[in-house]
């Protein structure tokens, strides 16, 4: 058999290892995103209420904010807009995680395997894991910033309709084109600096923690590389991130910086669990080595 024919018979993960890892991580991220997206929408609605209050400051209308707290916010969305609206903006969110998780996972594995490298005993020092996790998260978020911007804008369309405002966005494509027409290509990366900073810290807690904990357990306990081990490891109102910080504290107080913390935390925990369990299993099914 000639070499070209032999190459064609090899499994896809062996012929295209980088592409296969990107696709598998993107699939796992899509599953995790759809499973936990309602919590993300709830978090966004909570955080946007402060901005709405600032815009109406001085009106003396006496109107109360429509939602108070995570549970009442979610219940209000279901009651006023319908159950399916809990997935308002899910499409760009899935697109975002296809890019974000695909890039960050692939980048981290490449850094771990070819740049930072494991020790002779196959361990990966914590400091290397920290560097790898933060760099991978930052790169992934930078590439995903346009889809992140579209996701947030589409999530708020349901709220605009309730306020009697005309819809601005009809689809993901329309959102991209609107941003391009108003701000050009640079507009797609509006707010990317604080998002990249946050993503670096998030992956310090996600990638670094999961990778370090998992391999510590495998090297120092009798746990096998399976489900148990994977579960245990587990609009431009502001000129810049500094301006956003100042306005938020001035208008709503210091604790407004933590508005939406509970739904954020409650979403990130199950998201990471669903992602890593799904990712490890589909890697195994596809014949790719464990993360």
PDB file of N, CA and C in Angstrom, residues 214-285:
ATOM      1  N   UNK A 214      -5.887  17.124  38.821  1.00  0.00           N
ATOM      2  CA  UNK A 214      -6.056  15.828  38.174  1.00  0.00           C
ATOM      3  C   UNK A 214      -4.759  15.026  38.180  1.00  0.00           C
ATOM      4  N   UNK A 215      -3.666  15.622  37.772  1.00  0.00           N
ATOM      5  CA  UNK A 215      -2.420  14.874  37.693  1.00  0.00           C
ATOM      6  C   UNK A 215      -1.811  14.619  39.067  1.00  0.00           C
ATOM      7  N   UNK A 216      -2.114  15.473  40.038  1.00  0.00           N
ATOM      8  CA  UNK A 216      -1.698  15.179  41.408  1.00  0.00           C
ATOM      9  C   UNK A 216      -2.410  13.927  41.909  1.00  0.00           C
ATOM     10  N   UNK A 217      -3.709  13.838  41.638  1.00  0.00           N
ATOM     11  CA  UNK A 217      -4.484  12.660  42.055  1.00  0.00           C
ATOM     12  C   UNK A 217      -3.998  11.406  41.360  1.00  0.00           C
ATOM     13  N   UNK A 218      -3.695  11.503  40.077  1.00  0.00           N
ATOM     14  CA  UNK A 218      -3.247  10.330  39.331  1.00  0.00           C
ATOM     15  C   UNK A 218      -1.877   9.849  39.793  1.00  0.00           C
ATOM     16  N   UNK A 219      -1.023  10.798  40.184  1.00  0.00           N
ATOM     17  CA  UNK A 219       0.335  10.434  40.600  1.00  0.00           C
ATOM     18  C   UNK A 219       0.429  10.013  42.063  1.00  0.00           C
ATOM     19  N   UNK A 220      -0.517  10.475  42.906  1.00  0.00           N
ATOM     20  CA  UNK A 220      -0.369  10.275  44.349  1.00  0.00           C
ATOM     21  C   UNK A 220      -1.508   9.485  44.994  1.00  0.00           C
ATOM     22  N   UNK A 221      -2.498   9.064  44.224  1.00  0.00           N
ATOM     23  CA  UNK A 221      -3.576   8.258  44.781  1.00  0.00           C
ATOM     24  C   UNK A 221      -3.819   7.054  43.874  1.00  0.00           C
ATOM     25  N   UNK A 222      -4.757   6.238  44.277  1.00  0.00           N
ATOM     26  CA  UNK A 222      -5.095   5.059  43.475  1.00  0.00           C
ATOM     27  C   UNK A 222      -6.210   5.340  42.476  1.00  0.00           C
ATOM     28  N   UNK A 223      -6.643   6.579  42.386  1.00  0.00           N
ATOM     29  CA  UNK A 223      -7.694   6.925  41.432  1.00  0.00           C
ATOM     30  C   UNK A 223      -7.233   6.680  40.007  1.00  0.00           C
ATOM     31  N   UNK A 224      -8.145   6.137  39.194  1.00  0.00           N
ATOM     32  CA  UNK A 224      -7.875   5.933  37.782  1.00  0.00           C
ATOM     33  C   UNK A 224      -8.288   7.175  37.000  1.00  0.00           C
ATOM     34  N   UNK A 225      -7.807   7.254  35.767  1.00  0.00           N
ATOM     35  CA  UNK A 225      -8.139   8.392  34.910  1.00  0.00           C
ATOM     36  C   UNK A 225      -9.550   8.204  34.368  1.00  0.00           C
ATOM     37  N   UNK A 226     -10.546   8.508  35.210  1.00  0.00           N
ATOM     38  CA  UNK A 226     -11.939   8.301  34.844  1.00  0.00           C
ATOM     39  C   UNK A 226     -12.832   9.411  35.346  1.00  0.00           C
ATOM     40  N   UNK A 227     -14.137   9.150  35.344  1.00  0.00           N
ATOM     41  CA  UNK A 227     -15.127  10.170  35.680  1.00  0.00           C
ATOM     42  C   UNK A 227     -14.946  10.702  37.100  1.00  0.00           C
ATOM     43  N   UNK A 228     -14.667   9.819  38.061  1.00  0.00           N
ATOM     44  CA  UNK A 228     -14.509  10.263  39.447  1.00  0.00           C
ATOM     45  C   UNK A 228     -13.353  11.240  39.584  1.00  0.00           C
ATOM     46  N   UNK A 229     -12.239  10.915  38.968  1.00  0.00           N
ATOM     47  CA  UNK A 229     -11.065  11.803  39.021  1.00  0.00           C
ATOM     48  C   UNK A 229     -11.367  13.134  38.334  1.00  0.00           C
ATOM     49  N   UNK A 230     -12.048  13.056  37.195  1.00  0.00           N
ATOM     50  CA  UNK A 230     -12.376  14.286  36.457  1.00  0.00           C
ATOM     51  C   UNK A 230     -13.353  15.161  37.240  1.00  0.00           C
ATOM     52  N   UNK A 231     -14.279  14.516  37.977  1.00  0.00           N
ATOM     53  CA  UNK A 231     -15.261  15.272  38.755  1.00  0.00           C
ATOM     54  C   UNK A 231     -14.603  15.976  39.932  1.00  0.00           C
ATOM     55  N   UNK A 232     -13.716  15.305  40.589  1.00  0.00           N
ATOM     56  CA  UNK A 232     -13.043  15.890  41.764  1.00  0.00           C
ATOM     57  C   UNK A 232     -12.172  17.058  41.359  1.00  0.00           C
ATOM     58  N   UNK A 233     -11.491  16.871  40.218  1.00  0.00           N
ATOM     59  CA  UNK A 233     -10.593  17.944  39.745  1.00  0.00           C
ATOM     60  C   UNK A 233     -11.426  19.139  39.262  1.00  0.00           C
ATOM     61  N   UNK A 234     -12.065  18.977  39.129  1.00  0.00           N
ATOM     62  CA  UNK A 234     -12.896  19.845  38.273  1.00  0.00           C
ATOM     63  C   UNK A 234     -12.491  21.283  37.594  1.00  0.00           C
ATOM     64  N   UNK A 235     -23.204  47.874  24.975  1.00  0.00           N
ATOM     65  CA  UNK A 235     -23.376  49.252  24.408  1.00  0.00           C
ATOM     66  C   UNK A 235     -22.260  50.098  25.007  1.00  0.00           C
ATOM     67  N   UNK A 236     -21.639  50.929  24.693  1.00  0.00           N
ATOM     68  CA  UNK A 236     -20.448  51.600  25.169  1.00  0.00           C
ATOM     69  C   UNK A 236     -20.781  52.755  26.110  1.00  0.00           C
ATOM     70  N   UNK A 237     -21.045  52.377  27.397  1.00  0.00           N
ATOM     71  CA  UNK A 237     -21.321  53.434  28.381  1.00  0.00           C
ATOM     72  C   UNK A 237     -20.015  53.961  28.971  1.00  0.00           C
ATOM     73  N   UNK A 238     -18.941  53.210  28.770  1.00  0.00           N
ATOM     74  CA  UNK A 238     -17.687  53.544  29.432  1.00  0.00           C
ATOM     75  C   UNK A 238     -16.560  53.740  28.417  1.00  0.00           C
ATOM     76  N   UNK A 239     -15.624  54.599  28.771  1.00  0.00           N
ATOM     77  CA  UNK A 239     -14.495  54.885  27.904  1.00  0.00           C
ATOM     78  C   UNK A 239     -13.413  53.824  28.028  1.00  0.00           C
ATOM     79  N   UNK A 240     -13.314  53.199  29.201  1.00  0.00           N
ATOM     80  CA  UNK A 240     -12.289  52.185  29.451  1.00  0.00           C
ATOM     81  C   UNK A 240     -12.704  51.379  30.667  1.00  0.00           C
ATOM     82  N   UNK A 241     -11.915  50.366  30.998  1.00  0.00           N
ATOM     83  CA  UNK A 241     -12.224  49.561  32.178  1.00  0.00           C
ATOM     84  C   UNK A 241     -12.106  50.392  33.459  1.00  0.00           C
ATOM     85  N   UNK A 242     -11.173  51.365  33.490  1.00  0.00           N
ATOM     86  CA  UNK A 242     -11.027  52.230  34.664  1.00  0.00           C
ATOM     87  C   UNK A 242     -12.240  53.142  34.802  1.00  0.00           C
ATOM     88  N   UNK A 243     -12.703  53.681  33.674  1.00  0.00           N
ATOM     89  CA  UNK A 243     -13.884  54.541  33.690  1.00  0.00           C
ATOM     90  C   UNK A 243     -15.120  53.755  34.138  1.00  0.00           C
ATOM     91  N   UNK A 244     -15.223  52.503  33.681  1.00  0.00           N
ATOM     92  CA  UNK A 244     -16.331  51.640  34.103  1.00  0.00           C
ATOM     93  C   UNK A 244     -16.299  51.418  35.610  1.00  0.00           C
ATOM     94  N   UNK A 245     -15.105  51.173  36.154  1.00  0.00           N
ATOM     95  CA  UNK A 245     -14.940  50.950  37.589  1.00  0.00           C
ATOM     96  C   UNK A 245     -15.374  52.178  38.383  1.00  0.00           C
ATOM     97  N   UNK A 246     -14.913  53.351  37.968  1.00  0.00           N
ATOM     98  CA  UNK A 246     -15.222  54.595  38.675  1.00  0.00           C
ATOM     99  C   UNK A 246     -16.719  54.882  38.643  1.00  0.00           C
ATOM    100  N   UNK A 247     -17.343  54.748  37.463  1.00  0.00           N
ATOM    101  CA  UNK A 247     -18.767  55.042  37.342  1.00  0.00           C
ATOM    102  C   UNK A 247     -19.620  54.070  38.142  1.00  0.00           C
ATOM    103  N   UNK A 248     -19.223  52.804  38.155  1.00  0.00           N
ATOM    104  CA  UNK A 248     -19.999  51.798  38.889  1.00  0.00           C
ATOM    105  C   UNK A 248     -19.981  52.095  40.391  1.00  0.00           C
ATOM    106  N   UNK A 249     -18.809  52.417  40.931  1.00  0.00           N
ATOM    107  CA  UNK A 249     -18.693  52.701  42.360  1.00  0.00           C
ATOM    108  C   UNK A 249     -19.404  54.004  42.706  1.00  0.00           C
ATOM    109  N   UNK A 250     -19.234  55.017  41.858  1.00  0.00           N
ATOM    110  CA  UNK A 250     -19.847  56.315  42.124  1.00  0.00           C
ATOM    111  C   UNK A 250     -21.372  56.241  42.063  1.00  0.00           C
ATOM    112  N   UNK A 251     -21.889  55.496  41.106  1.00  0.00           N
ATOM    113  CA  UNK A 251     -23.335  55.457  40.925  1.00  0.00           C
ATOM    114  C   UNK A 251     -24.062  54.450  41.793  1.00  0.00           C
ATOM    115  N   UNK A 252     -23.406  53.308  42.128  1.00  0.00           N
ATOM    116  CA  UNK A 252     -24.113  52.239  42.823  1.00  0.00           C
ATOM    117  C   UNK A 252     -23.413  51.749  44.091  1.00  0.00           C
ATOM    118  N   UNK A 253     -22.211  52.242  44.353  1.00  0.00           N
ATOM    119  CA  UNK A 253     -21.495  51.793  45.526  1.00  0.00           C
ATOM    120  C   UNK A 253     -20.520  50.671  45.217  1.00  0.00           C
ATOM    121  N   UNK A 254     -19.610  50.442  46.151  1.00  0.00           N
ATOM    122  CA  UNK A 254     -18.548  49.457  45.930  1.00  0.00           C
ATOM    123  C   UNK A 254     -19.093  48.054  45.711  1.00  0.00           C
ATOM    124  N   UNK A 255     -20.141  47.685  46.451  1.00  0.00           N
ATOM    125  CA  UNK A 255     -20.673  46.323  46.355  1.00  0.00           C
ATOM    126  C   UNK A 255     -21.320  46.049  45.001  1.00  0.00           C
ATOM    127  N   UNK A 256     -21.570  47.082  44.201  1.00  0.00           N
ATOM    128  CA  UNK A 256     -22.130  46.854  42.867  1.00  0.00           C
ATOM    129  C   UNK A 256     -21.145  46.090  41.989  1.00  0.00           C
ATOM    130  N   UNK A 257     -19.843  46.151  42.352  1.00  0.00           N
ATOM    131  CA  UNK A 257     -18.843  45.418  41.591  1.00  0.00           C
ATOM    132  C   UNK A 257     -19.054  43.915  41.688  1.00  0.00           C
ATOM    133  N   UNK A 258     -19.784  43.491  42.721  1.00  0.00           N
ATOM    134  CA  UNK A 258     -20.030  42.063  42.923  1.00  0.00           C
ATOM    135  C   UNK A 258     -21.469  41.691  42.580  1.00  0.00           C
ATOM    136  N   UNK A 259     -22.178  42.598  41.915  1.00  0.00           N
ATOM    137  CA  UNK A 259     -23.543  42.279  41.495  1.00  0.00           C
ATOM    138  C   UNK A 259     -23.485  41.137  40.493  1.00  0.00           C
ATOM    139  N   UNK A 260     -24.308  40.135  40.693  1.00  0.00           N
ATOM    140  CA  UNK A 260     -24.293  38.977  39.810  1.00  0.00           C
ATOM    141  C   UNK A 260     -23.268  37.937  40.194  1.00  0.00           C
ATOM    142  N   UNK A 261     -22.594  38.118  41.366  1.00  0.00           N
ATOM    143  CA  UNK A 261     -21.564  37.169  41.779  1.00  0.00           C
ATOM    144  C   UNK A 261     -22.134  35.774  41.995  1.00  0.00           C
ATOM    145  N   UNK A 262     -23.304  35.695  42.666  1.00  0.00           N
ATOM    146  CA  UNK A 262     -23.888  34.384  42.972  1.00  0.00           C
ATOM    147  C   UNK A 262     -24.226  33.608  41.705  1.00  0.00           C
ATOM    148  N   UNK A 263     -24.987  34.200  40.738  1.00  0.00           N
ATOM    149  CA  UNK A 263     -25.235  33.429  39.522  1.00  0.00           C
ATOM    150  C   UNK A 263     -23.978  33.141  38.715  1.00  0.00           C
ATOM    151  N   UNK A 264     -22.989  34.043  38.788  1.00  0.00           N
ATOM    152  CA  UNK A 264     -21.725  33.781  38.096  1.00  0.00           C
ATOM    153  C   UNK A 264     -21.055  32.551  38.676  1.00  0.00           C
ATOM    154  N   UNK A 265     -20.958  32.509  40.011  1.00  0.00           N
ATOM    155  CA  UNK A 265     -20.332  31.364  40.677  1.00  0.00           C
ATOM    156  C   UNK A 265     -21.139  30.097  40.456  1.00  0.00           C
ATOM    157  N   UNK A 266     -22.469  30.215  40.573  1.00  0.00           N
ATOM    158  CA  UNK A 266     -23.316  29.041  40.426  1.00  0.00           C
ATOM    159  C   UNK A 266     -23.312  28.510  38.999  1.00  0.00           C
ATOM    160  N   UNK A 267     -23.004  29.371  38.042  1.00  0.00           N
ATOM    161  CA  UNK A 267     -22.909  28.898  36.666  1.00  0.00           C
ATOM    162  C   UNK A 267     -21.542  28.307  36.361  1.00  0.00           C
ATOM    163  N   UNK A 268     -20.474  28.950  36.837  1.00  0.00           N
ATOM    164  CA  UNK A 268     -19.137  28.496  36.498  1.00  0.00           C
ATOM    165  C   UNK A 268     -18.843  27.109  37.046  1.00  0.00           C
ATOM    166  N   UNK A 269     -19.355  26.806  38.240  1.00  0.00           N
ATOM    167  CA  UNK A 269     -19.107  25.485  38.825  1.00  0.00           C
ATOM    168  C   UNK A 269     -19.715  24.368  37.977  1.00  0.00           C
ATOM    169  N   UNK A 270     -21.038  24.413  37.672  1.00  0.00           N
ATOM    170  CA  UNK A 270     -21.584  23.352  36.816  1.00  0.00           C
ATOM    171  C   UNK A 270     -21.046  23.405  35.395  1.00  0.00           C
ATOM    172  N   UNK A 271     -20.740  24.615  34.888  1.00  0.00           N
ATOM    173  CA  UNK A 271     -20.191  24.708  33.524  1.00  0.00           C
ATOM    174  C   UNK A 271     -18.872  23.948  33.439  1.00  0.00           C
ATOM    175  N   UNK A 272     -17.994  24.194  34.392  1.00  0.00           N
ATOM    176  CA  UNK A 272     -16.701  23.516  34.370  1.00  0.00           C
ATOM    177  C   UNK A 272     -16.858  22.010  34.529  1.00  0.00           C
ATOM    178  N   UNK A 273     -17.773  21.604  35.409  1.00  0.00           N
ATOM    179  CA  UNK A 273     -18.001  20.173  35.624  1.00  0.00           C
ATOM    180  C   UNK A 273     -18.504  19.513  34.341  1.00  0.00           C
ATOM    181  N   UNK A 274     -19.522  20.121  33.718  1.00  0.00           N
ATOM    182  CA  UNK A 274     -20.074  19.551  32.483  1.00  0.00           C
ATOM    183  C   UNK A 274     -19.026  19.555  31.377  1.00  0.00           C
ATOM    184  N   UNK A 275     -18.267  20.644  31.270  1.00  0.00           N
ATOM    185  CA  UNK A 275     -17.269  20.738  30.210  1.00  0.00           C
ATOM    186  C   UNK A 275     -16.199  19.665  30.347  1.00  0.00           C
ATOM    187  N   UNK A 276     -15.600  19.565  31.531  1.00  0.00           N
ATOM    188  CA  UNK A 276     -14.478  18.641  31.684  1.00  0.00           C
ATOM    189  C   UNK A 276     -14.915  17.180  31.596  1.00  0.00           C
ATOM    190  N   UNK A 277     -16.068  16.854  32.151  1.00  0.00           N
ATOM    191  CA  UNK A 277     -16.564  15.482  32.030  1.00  0.00           C
ATOM    192  C   UNK A 277     -16.853  15.144  30.563  1.00  0.00           C
ATOM    193  N   UNK A 278     -17.519  16.056  29.855  1.00  0.00           N
ATOM    194  CA  UNK A 278     -17.832  15.824  28.446  1.00  0.00           C
ATOM    195  C   UNK A 278     -16.572  15.757  27.603  1.00  0.00           C
ATOM    196  N   UNK A 279     -15.664  16.684  27.858  1.00  0.00           N
ATOM    197  CA  UNK A 279     -14.432  16.751  27.064  1.00  0.00           C
ATOM    198  C   UNK A 279     -13.587  15.493  27.224  1.00  0.00           C
ATOM    199  N   UNK A 280     -13.417  15.059  28.446  1.00  0.00           N
ATOM    200  CA  UNK A 280     -12.601  13.861  28.681  1.00  0.00           C
ATOM    201  C   UNK A 280     -13.237  12.626  28.042  1.00  0.00           C
ATOM    202  N   UNK A 281     -14.556  12.523  28.114  1.00  0.00           N
ATOM    203  CA  UNK A 281     -15.230  11.345  27.561  1.00  0.00           C
ATOM    204  C   UNK A 281     -15.185  11.336  26.035  1.00  0.00           C
ATOM    205  N   UNK A 282     -15.406  12.484  25.387  1.00  0.00           N
ATOM    206  CA  UNK A 282     -15.385  12.472  23.928  1.00  0.00           C
ATOM    207  C   UNK A 282     -13.956  12.333  23.398  1.00  0.00           C
ATOM    208  N   UNK A 283     -12.968  12.767  24.170  1.00  0.00           N
ATOM    209  CA  UNK A 283     -11.576  12.499  23.792  1.00  0.00           C
ATOM    210  C   UNK A 283     -11.314  11.003  23.810  1.00  0.00           C
ATOM    211  N   UNK A 284     -11.817  10.349  24.835  1.00  0.00           N
ATOM    212  CA  UNK A 284     -11.620   8.897  24.949  1.00  0.00           C
ATOM    213  C   UNK A 284     -12.334   8.163  23.820  1.00  0.00           C
ATOM    214  N   UNK A 285     -13.558   8.590  23.515  1.00  0.00           N
ATOM    215  CA  UNK A 285     -14.325   7.949  22.420  1.00  0.00           C
ATOM    216  C   UNK A 285     -13.630   8.162  21.082  1.00  0.00           C
TER     217      UNK A 285
END
